[in-house]
């Protein structure tokens, strides 16, 4: 049986770290693509040379040529500019739309049966653009955001309570930006809802830190944005798809009536398997939670409208 093939477009911080996670877990052969000459080849060779040490038999190459990506099972798009301090994810829209459009157009020519995973920001908008450009069924184009935002919240809760991160389950839905919606009633520690275990002021502080989690890292790094956690989230999605796990995670998916929203990509709980998004789960939300999702959906929809020049 041949090993699955994963192409990662953008061999920068998130792209190359994603390759690292995938290779270490022996999940797939990997093709790293970048516009910069030599860099993806150098990173690919360096990572390949690490494989004897960690005992993984995957093949990793770097390239500037999309022919090398032919027949990929999964194509990951991380190409684009990251945020600088003071920038919102939305500020990247026009810079990254051109890049994402061009890389998606080239990748789909060589991998018409792939599932596309998108990481480039603004996330929900770039995922929508990739769906349009590739012409794929919407179930095969998915954005990574919710696993990351939920992992940030899980981290803060685990640190606050001094419990294992494995006991903490958090669900952050909505657009990947300041309007994201951390669901405190559904999030829990070993089955106990967060709002029953944390005082309101501590819970509010964790929600706020989660919403601003990406910005916190950008202001510390000064050049570039978070990459370890975003790439770990991508690797989890790749594994769920390749192993057909039917794993339920929050991700940016095309909504068609779910949560009262339609026609946009948006952070919702999805079940992931070999065909991509198998279904979207609908939680029982109260009026306040629904209103927050609606507001977040309106924000994403307004940004998707700005894509007109690229469609
Ligand atoms: N084709 C291929 N690669 C490209 C192109 C292109 N047209 N344009 C830019 N790139 C590459 C850059 O050369 C760079 O190596 O994309 C890579 C981006 O890497 P970084 O600058 O390190 O950025 P990174 O931190 O990986 O973030 C990329 O993911 O999390 C989001 O907000 C983040 O949108 C940003 C994206």
GROMACS .gro file of C-alpha atoms and ligand atoms in nm:
model
  347
    1UNK     CA    1   0.000   0.000   0.000
    2UNK     CA    2   0.145   0.334  -0.094
    3UNK     CA    3   0.167   0.602   0.170
    4UNK     CA    4  -0.073   0.899   0.150
    5UNK     CA    5   0.065   1.220   0.000
    6UNK     CA    6   0.021   1.560   0.163
    7UNK     CA    7   0.122   1.884  -0.007
    8UNK     CA    8   0.188   2.188   0.208
    9UNK     CA    9   0.189   2.519   0.020
   10UNK     CA   10   0.386   2.783   0.205
   11UNK     CA   11   0.697   2.641   0.365
   12UNK     CA   12   0.723   2.920   0.622
   13UNK     CA   13   0.673   2.882   0.996
   14UNK     CA   14   0.334   2.709   0.997
   15UNK     CA   15   0.397   2.509   0.679
   16UNK     CA   16   0.731   2.365   0.782
   17UNK     CA   17   0.617   2.299   1.140
   18UNK     CA   18   0.313   2.114   1.003
   19UNK     CA   19   0.553   1.902   0.796
   20UNK     CA   20   0.748   1.832   1.113
   21UNK     CA   21   0.442   1.707   1.306
   22UNK     CA   22   0.322   1.494   1.011
   23UNK     CA   23   0.663   1.339   0.949
   24UNK     CA   24   0.722   1.264   1.317
   25UNK     CA   25   0.390   1.079   1.325
   26UNK     CA   26   0.473   0.895   0.999
   27UNK     CA   27   0.138   1.001   0.856
   28UNK     CA   28   0.223   1.076   0.493
   29UNK     CA   29   0.484   1.157   0.232
   30UNK     CA   30   0.514   1.534   0.221
   31UNK     CA   31   0.574   1.791  -0.051
   32UNK     CA   32   0.664   2.140   0.071
   33UNK     CA   33   0.596   2.414  -0.186
   34UNK     CA   34   0.702   2.776  -0.167
   35UNK     CA   35   0.755   3.068  -0.400
   36UNK     CA   36   1.103   3.126  -0.255
   37UNK     CA   37   1.364   2.924  -0.443
   38UNK     CA   38   1.577   2.681  -0.248
   39UNK     CA   39   1.408   2.733   0.089
   40UNK     CA   40   1.148   2.452   0.062
   41UNK     CA   41   1.414   2.223  -0.086
   42UNK     CA   42   1.648   2.300   0.203
   43UNK     CA   43   1.383   2.251   0.471
   44UNK     CA   44   1.258   1.935   0.302
   45UNK     CA   45   1.605   1.783   0.288
   46UNK     CA   46   1.685   1.881   0.647
   47UNK     CA   47   1.361   1.721   0.770
   48UNK     CA   48   1.425   1.411   0.556
   49UNK     CA   49   1.765   1.377   0.719
   50UNK     CA   50   1.598   1.377   1.063
   51UNK     CA   51   1.392   1.069   0.975
   52UNK     CA   52   1.660   0.804   1.049
   53UNK     CA   53   1.701   0.956   1.395
   54UNK     CA   54   1.332   0.947   1.483
   55UNK     CA   55   1.262   0.627   1.290
   56UNK     CA   56   1.006   0.752   1.039
   57UNK     CA   57   1.008   0.626   0.678
   58UNK     CA   58   0.819   0.909   0.512
   59UNK     CA   59   0.961   1.092   0.211
   60UNK     CA   60   0.980   1.471   0.223
   61UNK     CA   61   1.068   1.698  -0.066
   62UNK     CA   62   1.068   2.071  -0.117
   63UNK     CA   63   0.989   2.229  -0.452
   64UNK     CA   64   0.880   2.538  -0.643
   65UNK     CA   65   0.704   2.328  -0.906
   66UNK     CA   66   0.340   2.220  -0.872
   67UNK     CA   67   0.402   1.915  -1.091
   68UNK     CA   68   0.566   1.757  -0.787
   69UNK     CA   69   0.238   1.788  -0.595
   70UNK     CA   70   0.043   1.569  -0.841
   71UNK     CA   71  -0.198   1.319  -0.691
   72UNK     CA   72  -0.197   1.457  -0.336
   73UNK     CA   73  -0.458   1.324  -0.097
   74UNK     CA   74  -0.455   1.646   0.102
   75UNK     CA   75  -0.337   1.995   0.005
   76UNK     CA   76  -0.272   2.239   0.290
   77UNK     CA   77  -0.257   2.611   0.219
   78UNK     CA   78  -0.046   2.819   0.457
   79UNK     CA   79   0.097   3.055   0.192
   80UNK     CA   80   0.056   3.423   0.268
   81UNK     CA   81   0.164   3.692   0.507
   82UNK     CA   82   0.123   3.660   0.882
   83UNK     CA   83   0.007   3.949   1.102
   84UNK     CA   84   0.232   4.217   1.241
   85UNK     CA   85   0.171   4.370   1.586
   86UNK     CA   86  -0.142   4.590   1.579
   87UNK     CA   87  -0.288   4.419   1.269
   88UNK     CA   88  -0.613   4.224   1.277
   89UNK     CA   89  -0.652   3.906   1.074
   90UNK     CA   90  -0.894   4.099   0.851
   91UNK     CA   91  -0.618   4.344   0.759
   92UNK     CA   92  -0.454   4.059   0.565
   93UNK     CA   93  -0.751   4.003   0.333
   94UNK     CA   94  -0.630   4.176   0.017
   95UNK     CA   95  -0.265   4.074   0.065
   96UNK     CA   96  -0.348   3.707   0.108
   97UNK     CA   97  -0.643   3.672  -0.133
   98UNK     CA   98  -0.415   3.711  -0.436
   99UNK     CA   99  -0.173   3.452  -0.299
  100UNK     CA  100  -0.438   3.198  -0.197
  101UNK     CA  101  -0.619   3.231  -0.530
  102UNK     CA  102  -0.304   3.168  -0.728
  103UNK     CA  103  -0.180   2.871  -0.522
  104UNK     CA  104  -0.525   2.705  -0.511
  105UNK     CA  105  -0.559   2.740  -0.891
  106UNK     CA  106  -0.227   2.569  -0.946
  107UNK     CA  107  -0.273   2.295  -0.685
  108UNK     CA  108  -0.617   2.183  -0.801
  109UNK     CA  109  -0.483   2.120  -1.154
  110UNK     CA  110  -0.255   1.848  -1.021
  111UNK     CA  111  -0.468   1.710  -0.735
  112UNK     CA  112  -0.832   1.724  -0.844
  113UNK     CA  113  -0.933   1.460  -0.588
  114UNK     CA  114  -0.762   1.618  -0.288
  115UNK     CA  115  -0.913   1.755   0.029
  116UNK     CA  116  -0.796   2.113   0.082
  117UNK     CA  117  -0.719   2.242   0.432
  118UNK     CA  118  -0.668   2.616   0.469
  119UNK     CA  119  -0.475   2.802   0.739
  120UNK     CA  120  -0.407   3.140   0.577
  121UNK     CA  121  -0.585   3.433   0.741
  122UNK     CA  122  -0.843   3.578   0.744
  123UNK     CA  123  -0.928   3.214   0.779
  124UNK     CA  124  -1.298   3.179   0.702
  125UNK     CA  125  -1.263   3.414   0.404
  126UNK     CA  126  -0.959   3.237   0.258
  127UNK     CA  127  -1.133   2.899   0.299
  128UNK     CA  128  -1.435   3.032   0.108
  129UNK     CA  129  -1.200   3.162  -0.165
  130UNK     CA  130  -1.027   2.823  -0.192
  131UNK     CA  131  -1.365   2.651  -0.224
  132UNK     CA  132  -1.466   2.888  -0.506
  133UNK     CA  133  -1.135   2.868  -0.690
  134UNK     CA  134  -1.103   2.489  -0.676
  135UNK     CA  135  -1.468   2.421  -0.760
  136UNK     CA  136  -1.458   2.127  -0.518
  137UNK     CA  137  -1.764   2.010  -0.325
  138UNK     CA  138  -1.772   2.217  -0.006
  139UNK     CA  139  -1.720   1.907   0.210
  140UNK     CA  140  -1.367   1.881   0.066
  141UNK     CA  141  -1.251   2.232   0.157
  142UNK     CA  142  -1.208   2.298   0.528
  143UNK     CA  143  -1.046   2.573   0.733
  144UNK     CA  144  -0.842   2.521   1.047
  145UNK     CA  145  -0.926   2.757   1.332
  146UNK     CA  146  -1.153   2.600   1.589
  147UNK     CA  147  -0.910   2.332   1.706
  148UNK     CA  148  -0.655   2.607   1.770
  149UNK     CA  149  -0.891   2.847   1.947
  150UNK     CA  150  -1.030   2.560   2.156
  151UNK     CA  151  -0.678   2.439   2.240
  152UNK     CA  152  -0.589   2.787   2.362
  153UNK     CA  153  -0.894   2.788   2.589
  154UNK     CA  154  -0.813   2.433   2.707
  155UNK     CA  155  -0.461   2.544   2.792
  156UNK     CA  156  -0.578   2.840   2.999
  157UNK     CA  157  -0.836   2.630   3.187
  158UNK     CA  158  -0.585   2.350   3.258
  159UNK     CA  159  -0.328   2.600   3.387
  160UNK     CA  160  -0.588   2.777   3.603
  161UNK     CA  161  -0.719   2.457   3.764
  162UNK     CA  162  -0.398   2.254   3.767
  163UNK     CA  163  -0.557   1.959   3.583
  164UNK     CA  164  -0.444   1.763   3.279
  165UNK     CA  165  -0.509   1.925   2.943
  166UNK     CA  166  -0.663   1.591   2.848
  167UNK     CA  167  -0.944   1.644   3.101
  168UNK     CA  168  -1.035   1.981   2.954
  169UNK     CA  169  -1.278   1.997   2.662
  170UNK     CA  170  -1.354   2.336   2.514
  171UNK     CA  171  -1.558   2.436   2.214
  172UNK     CA  172  -1.493   2.766   2.039
  173UNK     CA  173  -1.720   2.833   1.743
  174UNK     CA  174  -1.777   3.122   1.504
  175UNK     CA  175  -1.547   3.322   1.282
  176UNK     CA  176  -1.173   3.307   1.353
  177UNK     CA  177  -1.132   3.658   1.489
  178UNK     CA  178  -1.232   3.882   1.775
  179UNK     CA  179  -1.597   3.778   1.731
  180UNK     CA  180  -1.528   3.406   1.796
  181UNK     CA  181  -1.768   3.241   2.041
  182UNK     CA  182  -1.619   3.033   2.325
  183UNK     CA  183  -1.907   2.813   2.450
  184UNK     CA  184  -1.866   2.809   2.827
  185UNK     CA  185  -2.176   2.598   2.902
  186UNK     CA  186  -2.068   2.319   2.667
  187UNK     CA  187  -1.699   2.332   2.762
  188UNK     CA  188  -1.616   2.111   3.058
  189UNK     CA  189  -1.355   1.958   3.284
  190UNK     CA  190  -1.407   1.581   3.298
  191UNK     CA  191  -1.779   1.634   3.236
  192UNK     CA  192  -1.833   1.929   3.474
  193UNK     CA  193  -1.937   2.244   3.280
  194UNK     CA  194  -1.688   2.531   3.306
  195UNK     CA  195  -1.946   2.771   3.445
  196UNK     CA  196  -1.993   2.533   3.739
  197UNK     CA  197  -1.622   2.497   3.814
  198UNK     CA  198  -1.476   2.846   3.764
  199UNK     CA  199  -1.587   3.172   3.926
  200UNK     CA  200  -1.750   3.409   3.673
  201UNK     CA  201  -1.461   3.659   3.674
  202UNK     CA  202  -1.198   3.388   3.608
  203UNK     CA  203  -1.410   3.235   3.335
  204UNK     CA  204  -1.461   3.577   3.174
  205UNK     CA  205  -1.085   3.638   3.182
  206UNK     CA  206  -1.019   3.301   3.014
  207UNK     CA  207  -1.277   3.372   2.744
  208UNK     CA  208  -1.119   3.711   2.678
  209UNK     CA  209  -0.765   3.568   2.664
  210UNK     CA  210  -0.886   3.297   2.423
  211UNK     CA  211  -1.040   3.556   2.190
  212UNK     CA  212  -0.717   3.753   2.188
  213UNK     CA  213  -0.490   3.444   2.198
  214UNK     CA  214  -0.346   3.495   1.849
  215UNK     CA  215  -0.278   3.864   1.912
  216UNK     CA  216  -0.100   3.783   2.239
  217UNK     CA  217   0.152   3.572   2.050
  218UNK     CA  218   0.189   3.827   1.767
  219UNK     CA  219   0.275   4.101   2.013
  220UNK     CA  220   0.531   3.881   2.186
  221UNK     CA  221   0.696   3.756   1.865
  222UNK     CA  222   0.688   4.100   1.694
  223UNK     CA  223   0.770   3.936   1.361
  224UNK     CA  224   0.525   3.668   1.255
  225UNK     CA  225   0.239   3.491   1.426
  226UNK     CA  226   0.176   3.167   1.614
  227UNK     CA  227   0.285   2.849   1.440
  228UNK     CA  228   0.329   2.556   1.684
  229UNK     CA  229  -0.033   2.531   1.791
  230UNK     CA  230  -0.182   2.615   1.449
  231UNK     CA  231   0.031   2.350   1.281
  232UNK     CA  232  -0.047   2.090   1.550
  233UNK     CA  233  -0.414   2.157   1.478
  234UNK     CA  234  -0.358   2.100   1.106
  235UNK     CA  235  -0.181   1.772   1.181
  236UNK     CA  236  -0.479   1.656   1.387
  237UNK     CA  237  -0.711   1.730   1.094
  238UNK     CA  238  -0.483   1.545   0.852
  239UNK     CA  239  -0.475   1.241   1.079
  240UNK     CA  240  -0.854   1.242   1.122
  241UNK     CA  241  -0.900   1.250   0.744
  242UNK     CA  242  -0.634   0.997   0.644
  243UNK     CA  243  -0.738   0.750   0.916
  244UNK     CA  244  -1.108   0.811   0.852
  245UNK     CA  245  -1.157   0.870   1.222
  246UNK     CA  246  -1.498   1.045   1.211
  247UNK     CA  247  -1.344   1.286   1.461
  248UNK     CA  248  -1.561   1.571   1.585
  249UNK     CA  249  -1.371   1.899   1.606
  250UNK     CA  250  -1.454   2.264   1.552
  251UNK     CA  251  -1.344   2.377   1.205
  252UNK     CA  252  -1.441   2.626   0.939
  253UNK     CA  253  -1.698   2.458   0.715
  254UNK     CA  254  -1.957   2.572   0.462
  255UNK     CA  255  -2.285   2.631   0.641
  256UNK     CA  256  -2.616   2.575   0.470
  257UNK     CA  257  -2.877   2.661   0.730
  258UNK     CA  258  -2.693   2.526   1.035
  259UNK     CA  259  -2.702   2.769   1.329
  260UNK     CA  260  -2.928   2.988   1.114
  261UNK     CA  261  -2.641   3.076   0.878
  262UNK     CA  262  -2.597   3.010   0.506
  263UNK     CA  263  -2.355   3.070   0.224
  264UNK     CA  264  -2.040   3.131   0.428
  265UNK     CA  265  -1.750   2.937   0.579
  266UNK     CA  266  -1.777   2.951   0.955
  267UNK     CA  267  -1.647   2.776   1.268
  268UNK     CA  268  -1.884   2.491   1.360
  269UNK     CA  269  -1.842   2.142   1.507
  270UNK     CA  270  -1.774   1.904   1.217
  271UNK     CA  271  -1.722   1.532   1.189
  272UNK     CA  272  -1.405   1.466   0.988
  273UNK     CA  273  -1.331   1.152   0.790
  274UNK     CA  274  -1.180   1.034   0.461
  275UNK     CA  275  -1.438   1.227   0.259
  276UNK     CA  276  -1.378   1.551   0.449
  277UNK     CA  277  -1.668   1.706   0.640
  278UNK     CA  278  -1.914   1.421   0.698
  279UNK     CA  279  -2.159   1.628   0.894
  280UNK     CA  280  -2.202   1.946   1.096
  281UNK     CA  281  -2.327   1.900   1.450
  282UNK     CA  282  -2.578   2.144   1.591
  283UNK     CA  283  -2.555   2.217   1.963
  284UNK     CA  284  -2.852   2.326   2.165
  285UNK     CA  285  -2.769   2.696   2.212
  286UNK     CA  286  -2.948   2.960   2.417
  287UNK     CA  287  -3.052   3.299   2.281
  288UNK     CA  288  -2.735   3.472   2.395
  289UNK     CA  289  -2.508   3.213   2.229
  290UNK     CA  290  -2.713   3.221   1.908
  291UNK     CA  291  -2.695   3.601   1.902
  292UNK     CA  292  -2.316   3.590   1.940
  293UNK     CA  293  -2.287   3.340   1.653
  294UNK     CA  294  -2.516   3.551   1.435
  295UNK     CA  295  -2.302   3.859   1.497
  296UNK     CA  296  -1.986   3.665   1.417
  297UNK     CA  297  -2.149   3.524   1.102
  298UNK     CA  298  -2.244   3.873   0.985
  299UNK     CA  299  -1.884   3.983   1.029
  300UNK     CA  300  -1.753   3.691   0.821
  301UNK     CA  301  -2.020   3.745   0.553
  302UNK     CA  302  -1.922   4.112   0.519
  303UNK     CA  303  -1.559   4.013   0.467
  304UNK     CA  304  -1.649   3.742   0.215
  305UNK     CA  305  -1.821   4.019   0.012
  306UNK     CA  306  -1.480   4.187  -0.020
  307UNK     CA  307  -1.363   3.886  -0.224
  308UNK     CA  308  -1.561   3.998  -0.529
  309UNK     CA  309  -1.255   4.120  -0.725
  310UNK     CA  310  -1.094   3.777  -0.689
  311UNK     CA  311  -1.389   3.555  -0.789
  312LIG     N1  312   0.324   3.068  -0.336
  312LIG     C1  313   0.384   2.988  -0.244
  312LIG     N2  314   0.426   3.032  -0.124
  312LIG     C2  315   0.407   3.161  -0.096
  312LIG     C3  316   0.344   3.250  -0.185
  312LIG     C4  317   0.301   3.198  -0.310
  312LIG     N3  318   0.241   3.275  -0.401
  312LIG     N4  319   0.341   3.372  -0.128
  312LIG     C5  320   0.398   3.361  -0.006
  312LIG     N5  321   0.438   3.232   0.013
  312LIG     C6  322   0.510   3.177   0.126
  312LIG     C7  323   0.619   3.267   0.180
  312LIG     O1  324   0.735   3.264   0.097
  312LIG     C8  325   0.643   3.208   0.317
  312LIG     O2  326   0.748   3.111   0.317
  312LIG     O3  327   0.424   3.157   0.238
  312LIG     C9  328   0.509   3.140   0.351
  312LIG    C10  329   0.439   3.198   0.473
  312LIG     O4  330   0.520   3.168   0.583
  312LIG     P1  331   0.544   3.270   0.704
  312LIG     O5  332   0.572   3.407   0.648
  312LIG     O6  333   0.642   3.208   0.796
  312LIG     O7  334   0.399   3.280   0.771
  312LIG     P2  335   0.325   3.176   0.866
  312LIG     O8  336   0.352   3.211   1.008
  312LIG     O9  337   0.353   3.037   0.821
  312LIG    O10  338   0.173   3.213   0.839
  312LIG    C11  339   0.112   3.192   0.716
  312LIG    O11  340  -0.095   3.129   0.820
  312LIG    O12  341  -0.156   3.148   1.043
  312LIG    C12  342  -0.167   3.204   0.916
  312LIG    O13  343  -0.195   3.440   0.962
  312LIG    C13  344  -0.106   3.342   0.914
  312LIG    O14  345  -0.193   3.397   0.700
  312LIG    C14  346  -0.077   3.358   0.769
  312LIG    C15  347  -0.037   3.217   0.724
   0.00000   0.00000   0.00000
